[in-house]
Amino acid sequence: MLIPIGLLVILLLVFGGFSLSGGNFDVILHALPFEGMMIAGASIGALIVSSDLQSLKLTFGGLKRAFAGPRWKAADYNELLMLLYELARLQRSASPVEMEQHIENPKESDIFTKYPRILKDTSSVMLICDSLRMISLNFDNPHQMEDVIEKRIETTLEERLIGGHAIAKMADGLPAIGIVAAVLGVIKTMSSVDKPPEVLGMMIGGALVGTFLGVFLAYCVVQPVADRIASIEEADYSFAKVIRDTVVAMTQGHPPNVCVEIGRGNIPERLRPSFNNVDESQRNLARAA
């Protein structure tokens, strides 16, 4: 929702200022479709040339998330803590065979299915299951466990940032592409030097629209969207860090409520559930058991 509002503010103030200063929209409106077609075509084509199919999918997925916002809300973090709490309790009390039933097939686990939003996120579920699987295989060195999980979530973050990087590169190239469009307009103008001054002025103004459009799109639209994608992915990175810290605490032999409290500390403050809320949720799980 914020992106459309921001774009509206940009358009109103930029073009409103142009209009109030006495600017004539006729030149812009006449040249905009042609200059826009050249600039958009060149920038999108360059993106396709520089990417493979998977990178393009990640780029379009990043654009979708830029408008949708972060995946995880405060309620999701609370659910994650409760999921990890239940798994930590099971890991301490159940046999390896019982634990295996949950981590090998989470979609049929009566624990995972309580948290459908988390279950839909394959990356988070596999991170939890693979980490618990390592514990069941007696890989219980906390430092090594932390290192393994950290490398994995960093790899996932790098992959999810591909879309933002691609959009940022497009923003870097847009001013130059705008100049290319402007040069083409100048070439067209030079072939019409026998026209009256008012016609030549219109043609030169149309050529400059290309330069304006390239710079405007780069710094007012495309680069902010790229920054938005990066900020969203880095915010969602906290979700994986909660899993990492809770699992590492489990390898250190802490009680389930302590493991969850350690994980809670890595949640951004604006999304972090209070200690009392988490404690109450744990009591509700105990009463329902």
Short mmCIF file of C-alpha atoms in Angstrom, two decimals:
data_model
loop_
_atom_site.label_atom_id
_atom_site.label_comp_id
_atom_site.label_asym_id
_atom_site.label_seq_id
_atom_site.Cartn_x
_atom_site.Cartn_y
_atom_site.Cartn_z
CA MET A 1 0.00 0.00 0.00
CA LEU A 2 2.87 2.41 0.74
CA ILE A 3 4.40 2.11 -2.74
CA PRO A 4 1.32 3.45 -4.58
CA ILE A 5 1.04 6.28 -2.03
CA GLY A 6 4.69 7.18 -2.49
CA LEU A 7 4.40 7.10 -6.29
CA LEU A 8 1.32 9.32 -6.11
CA VAL A 9 3.20 11.86 -3.96
CA ILE A 10 6.11 11.84 -6.43
CA LEU A 11 3.88 12.36 -9.46
CA LEU A 12 1.79 15.08 -7.84
CA LEU A 13 4.74 17.12 -6.57
CA VAL A 14 7.03 16.70 -9.59
CA PHE A 15 4.46 17.35 -12.29
CA GLY A 16 2.48 19.72 -10.09
CA GLY A 17 5.61 21.83 -9.65
CA PHE A 18 6.25 21.68 -13.40
CA SER A 19 2.70 22.85 -14.11
CA LEU A 20 2.74 25.64 -11.52
CA SER A 21 6.01 26.95 -12.93
CA GLY A 22 4.32 27.40 -16.31
CA GLY A 23 5.42 24.16 -17.92
CA ASN A 24 3.60 22.92 -21.02
CA PHE A 25 2.48 19.30 -20.86
CA ASP A 26 1.89 19.08 -24.62
CA VAL A 27 5.54 18.26 -25.37
CA ILE A 28 5.73 15.64 -22.59
CA LEU A 29 2.44 13.99 -23.50
CA HIS A 30 3.37 13.85 -27.19
CA ALA A 31 6.82 12.34 -26.61
CA LEU A 32 6.06 10.17 -23.58
CA PRO A 33 4.64 7.09 -25.36
CA PHE A 34 7.56 6.87 -27.82
CA GLU A 35 10.34 7.70 -25.36
CA GLY A 36 8.74 5.44 -22.75
CA MET A 37 8.54 2.56 -25.22
CA MET A 38 12.24 2.88 -26.07
CA ILE A 39 13.39 3.22 -22.47
CA ALA A 40 11.15 0.47 -21.08
CA GLY A 41 11.99 -1.86 -23.96
CA ALA A 42 15.74 -1.35 -23.61
CA SER A 43 15.78 -1.72 -19.81
CA ILE A 44 13.51 -4.78 -19.71
CA GLY A 45 15.40 -6.35 -22.61
CA ALA A 46 18.71 -5.77 -20.81
CA LEU A 47 17.26 -7.40 -17.69
CA ILE A 48 16.23 -10.46 -19.72
CA VAL A 49 19.65 -10.69 -21.41
CA SER A 50 21.49 -10.49 -18.09
CA SER A 51 19.31 -13.05 -16.28
CA ASP A 52 18.41 -16.71 -16.48
CA LEU A 53 14.87 -18.04 -16.11
CA GLN A 54 15.21 -18.67 -12.37
CA SER A 55 16.60 -15.18 -11.76
CA LEU A 56 13.68 -13.67 -13.67
CA LYS A 57 11.24 -15.62 -11.52
CA LEU A 58 12.98 -14.36 -8.39
CA THR A 59 12.89 -10.81 -9.75
CA PHE A 60 9.15 -10.90 -10.40
CA GLY A 61 8.65 -12.55 -7.01
CA GLY A 62 10.61 -9.72 -5.42
CA LEU A 63 8.41 -7.14 -7.16
CA LYS A 64 5.33 -8.90 -5.82
CA ARG A 65 6.74 -8.85 -2.27
CA ALA A 66 7.65 -5.17 -2.62
CA PHE A 67 3.95 -4.37 -2.95
CA ALA A 68 2.74 -7.04 -0.51
CA GLY A 69 5.22 -6.19 2.27
CA PRO A 70 7.08 -8.54 4.65
CA ARG A 71 5.86 -12.12 4.87
CA TRP A 72 5.92 -12.33 8.63
CA LYS A 73 3.80 -10.31 11.05
CA ALA A 74 3.90 -10.19 14.85
CA ALA A 75 1.35 -13.04 15.12
CA ASP A 76 3.54 -15.23 12.90
CA TYR A 77 6.51 -14.78 15.19
CA ASN A 78 4.40 -15.81 18.15
CA GLU A 79 3.27 -18.91 16.25
CA LEU A 80 6.86 -19.72 15.35
CA LEU A 81 7.86 -19.57 19.02
CA MET A 82 5.00 -21.92 19.92
CA LEU A 83 5.92 -24.34 17.14
CA LEU A 84 9.54 -24.41 18.30
CA TYR A 85 8.40 -24.77 21.92
CA GLU A 86 6.34 -27.84 21.07
CA LEU A 87 9.18 -29.35 19.07
CA ALA A 88 11.68 -28.63 21.84
CA ARG A 89 9.40 -30.36 24.37
CA LEU A 90 9.04 -33.33 22.07
CA GLN A 91 12.76 -33.50 21.43
CA ARG A 92 13.43 -33.76 25.19
CA SER A 93 10.73 -36.30 26.02
CA ALA A 94 10.09 -38.42 22.92
CA SER A 95 12.13 -41.16 21.31
CA PRO A 96 14.03 -40.47 18.07
CA VAL A 97 11.43 -42.49 16.18
CA GLU A 98 8.58 -40.29 17.45
CA MET A 99 10.53 -37.16 16.57
CA GLU A 100 11.28 -38.51 13.12
CA GLN A 101 7.58 -38.84 12.34
CA HIS A 102 7.20 -35.07 12.63
CA ILE A 103 10.36 -33.89 10.89
CA GLU A 104 10.21 -36.35 8.00
CA ASN A 105 6.64 -35.52 7.05
CA PRO A 106 5.70 -32.13 8.52
CA LYS A 107 2.54 -31.84 6.40
CA GLU A 108 1.04 -34.74 8.33
CA SER A 109 2.45 -33.74 11.71
CA ASP A 110 -0.15 -32.79 14.30
CA ILE A 111 2.32 -30.17 15.54
CA PHE A 112 3.18 -28.44 12.25
CA THR A 113 -0.42 -28.48 11.02
CA LYS A 114 -1.42 -26.23 13.94
CA TYR A 115 0.55 -23.46 12.25
CA PRO A 116 -0.63 -23.38 8.60
CA ARG A 117 1.07 -20.10 7.62
CA ILE A 118 4.45 -21.41 8.68
CA LEU A 119 3.76 -24.80 7.11
CA LYS A 120 3.19 -23.09 3.74
CA ASP A 121 6.69 -21.62 3.83
CA THR A 122 8.82 -24.51 2.59
CA SER A 123 12.13 -22.78 3.35
CA SER A 124 11.34 -22.25 7.06
CA VAL A 125 9.86 -25.72 7.52
CA MET A 126 12.86 -27.40 5.89
CA LEU A 127 15.25 -25.33 7.99
CA ILE A 128 13.49 -26.48 11.17
CA CYS A 129 13.26 -30.12 10.09
CA ASP A 130 16.84 -30.36 8.81
CA SER A 131 18.20 -28.74 11.97
CA LEU A 132 16.26 -31.12 14.22
CA ARG A 133 17.34 -34.01 12.06
CA MET A 134 20.98 -33.10 12.73
CA ILE A 135 20.26 -33.14 16.46
CA SER A 136 18.71 -36.59 16.13
CA LEU A 137 21.91 -37.71 14.39
CA ASN A 138 23.88 -36.56 17.46
CA PHE A 139 25.25 -33.45 15.78
CA ASP A 140 25.04 -31.58 19.05
CA ASN A 141 27.99 -29.19 19.06
CA PRO A 142 26.35 -25.76 19.55
CA HIS A 143 29.04 -23.77 17.74
CA GLN A 144 29.11 -26.06 14.75
CA MET A 145 25.32 -26.17 14.64
CA GLU A 146 25.11 -22.39 14.67
CA ASP A 147 27.70 -22.15 11.90
CA VAL A 148 25.89 -24.68 9.69
CA ILE A 149 22.49 -23.01 10.11
CA GLU A 150 23.93 -19.52 9.63
CA LYS A 151 25.56 -20.50 6.33
CA ARG A 152 22.30 -22.01 5.16
CA ILE A 153 20.14 -18.99 5.94
CA GLU A 154 22.72 -16.63 4.44
CA THR A 155 22.60 -18.67 1.23
CA THR A 156 18.81 -18.43 1.22
CA LEU A 157 18.97 -14.67 1.83
CA GLU A 158 21.44 -14.19 -1.02
CA GLU A 159 19.09 -16.04 -3.36
CA ARG A 160 16.09 -14.00 -2.30
CA LEU A 161 18.05 -10.78 -2.82
CA ILE A 162 18.71 -11.63 -6.48
CA GLY A 163 15.50 -9.89 -7.51
CA GLY A 164 16.40 -6.71 -5.64
CA HIS A 165 19.91 -6.70 -7.12
CA ALA A 166 18.50 -7.12 -10.64
CA ILE A 167 16.09 -4.21 -10.17
CA ALA A 168 18.91 -2.07 -8.73
CA LYS A 169 21.06 -2.78 -11.79
CA MET A 170 18.15 -1.74 -13.98
CA ALA A 171 17.97 1.53 -12.05
CA ASP A 172 21.71 2.08 -12.59
CA GLY A 173 21.28 1.74 -16.35
CA LEU A 174 18.13 3.80 -16.80
CA PRO A 175 19.80 7.27 -16.93
CA ALA A 176 22.13 6.07 -19.72
CA ILE A 177 19.23 4.45 -21.57
CA GLY A 178 17.37 7.77 -21.27
CA ILE A 179 20.31 9.47 -22.93
CA VAL A 180 20.19 6.92 -25.75
CA ALA A 181 16.52 7.75 -26.29
CA ALA A 182 17.34 11.46 -26.22
CA VAL A 183 20.12 11.04 -28.79
CA LEU A 184 17.70 9.28 -31.10
CA GLY A 185 15.37 12.24 -30.69
CA VAL A 186 18.18 14.64 -31.57
CA ILE A 187 19.00 12.58 -34.66
CA LYS A 188 15.36 12.87 -35.71
CA THR A 189 15.47 16.61 -35.04
CA MET A 190 18.63 17.12 -37.09
CA SER A 191 16.93 15.57 -40.08
CA SER A 192 14.26 18.25 -39.86
CA VAL A 193 16.35 21.43 -39.61
CA ASP A 194 14.30 23.01 -42.37
CA LYS A 195 11.22 23.05 -40.12
CA PRO A 196 10.00 26.24 -38.42
CA PRO A 197 11.52 27.12 -35.00
CA GLU A 198 8.36 26.20 -33.10
CA VAL A 199 8.42 22.71 -34.64
CA LEU A 200 12.12 22.28 -33.92
CA GLY A 201 11.54 23.42 -30.35
CA MET A 202 8.83 20.81 -29.95
CA MET A 203 11.12 18.09 -31.36
CA ILE A 204 14.07 19.07 -29.14
CA GLY A 205 11.80 19.16 -26.10
CA GLY A 206 10.53 15.70 -27.02
CA ALA A 207 14.11 14.42 -27.21
CA LEU A 208 14.87 15.80 -23.75
CA VAL A 209 11.87 13.91 -22.39
CA GLY A 210 13.98 10.75 -22.86
CA THR A 211 16.72 12.06 -20.57
CA PHE A 212 14.15 13.22 -18.04
CA LEU A 213 12.28 9.92 -18.10
CA GLY A 214 15.42 7.81 -17.65
CA VAL A 215 16.62 9.80 -14.63
CA PHE A 216 13.12 10.12 -13.17
CA LEU A 217 12.38 6.39 -13.37
CA ALA A 218 15.81 5.44 -12.05
CA TYR A 219 15.84 7.54 -8.89
CA CYS A 220 12.14 8.08 -8.16
CA VAL A 221 10.67 4.68 -9.03
CA VAL A 222 12.99 1.75 -9.80
CA GLN A 223 15.76 2.28 -7.23
CA PRO A 224 13.28 2.86 -4.35
CA VAL A 225 11.50 -0.38 -5.32
CA ALA A 226 14.84 -2.23 -5.32
CA ASP A 227 15.61 -0.83 -1.86
CA ARG A 228 12.15 -1.89 -0.69
CA ILE A 229 12.74 -5.46 -1.87
CA ALA A 230 16.07 -5.61 -0.03
CA SER A 231 14.61 -4.21 3.19
CA ILE A 232 11.74 -6.73 3.12
CA GLU A 233 14.03 -9.70 2.60
CA GLU A 234 16.38 -8.55 5.36
CA ALA A 235 13.41 -8.07 7.70
CA ASP A 236 12.16 -11.58 6.96
CA TYR A 237 15.69 -12.85 7.62
CA SER A 238 14.90 -12.44 11.33
CA PHE A 239 12.43 -15.33 11.08
CA ALA A 240 15.25 -17.72 10.21
CA LYS A 241 17.48 -16.27 12.95
CA VAL A 242 14.84 -17.12 15.55
CA ILE A 243 14.92 -20.73 14.33
CA ARG A 244 18.71 -20.74 14.43
CA ASP A 245 19.00 -19.43 17.98
CA THR A 246 16.25 -21.70 19.34
CA VAL A 247 17.76 -24.83 17.78
CA VAL A 248 21.24 -23.92 19.04
CA ALA A 249 19.79 -23.48 22.54
CA MET A 250 18.25 -26.95 22.21
CA THR A 251 21.68 -28.44 21.47
CA GLN A 252 22.93 -26.80 24.66
CA GLY A 253 20.34 -28.72 26.67
CA HIS A 254 18.27 -25.75 27.85
CA PRO A 255 14.62 -26.33 28.84
CA PRO A 256 12.07 -25.63 26.07
CA ASN A 257 10.85 -22.35 27.60
CA VAL A 258 14.43 -21.07 27.87
CA CYS A 259 15.13 -22.07 24.25
CA VAL A 260 12.09 -20.12 23.13
CA GLU A 261 13.06 -17.11 25.20
CA ILE A 262 16.50 -17.10 23.59
CA GLY A 263 14.85 -17.19 20.17
CA ARG A 264 12.40 -14.43 21.14
CA GLY A 265 15.29 -12.08 21.81
CA ASN A 266 16.24 -12.04 18.12
CA ILE A 267 12.84 -10.85 16.93
CA PRO A 268 12.75 -7.16 15.87
CA GLU A 269 11.30 -5.09 18.70
CA ARG A 270 8.31 -3.89 16.68
CA LEU A 271 7.30 -7.52 16.05
CA ARG A 272 8.49 -9.16 19.26
CA PRO A 273 5.74 -10.66 21.43
CA SER A 274 6.06 -9.85 25.11
CA PHE A 275 7.34 -12.40 27.60
CA ASN A 276 3.91 -12.55 29.20
CA ASN A 277 2.19 -13.27 25.88
CA VAL A 278 4.61 -16.07 25.10
CA ASP A 279 4.28 -17.49 28.59
CA GLU A 280 0.49 -17.42 28.34
CA SER A 281 0.63 -19.18 24.96
CA GLN A 282 2.82 -21.88 26.46
CA ARG A 283 0.36 -22.34 29.33
CA ASN A 284 -2.49 -22.67 26.83
CA LEU A 285 -0.58 -25.38 24.99
CA ALA A 286 0.03 -27.22 28.26
CA ARG A 287 -3.67 -27.03 29.17
CA ALA A 288 -4.70 -28.28 25.72
CA ALA A 289 -2.26 -31.21 25.82
#
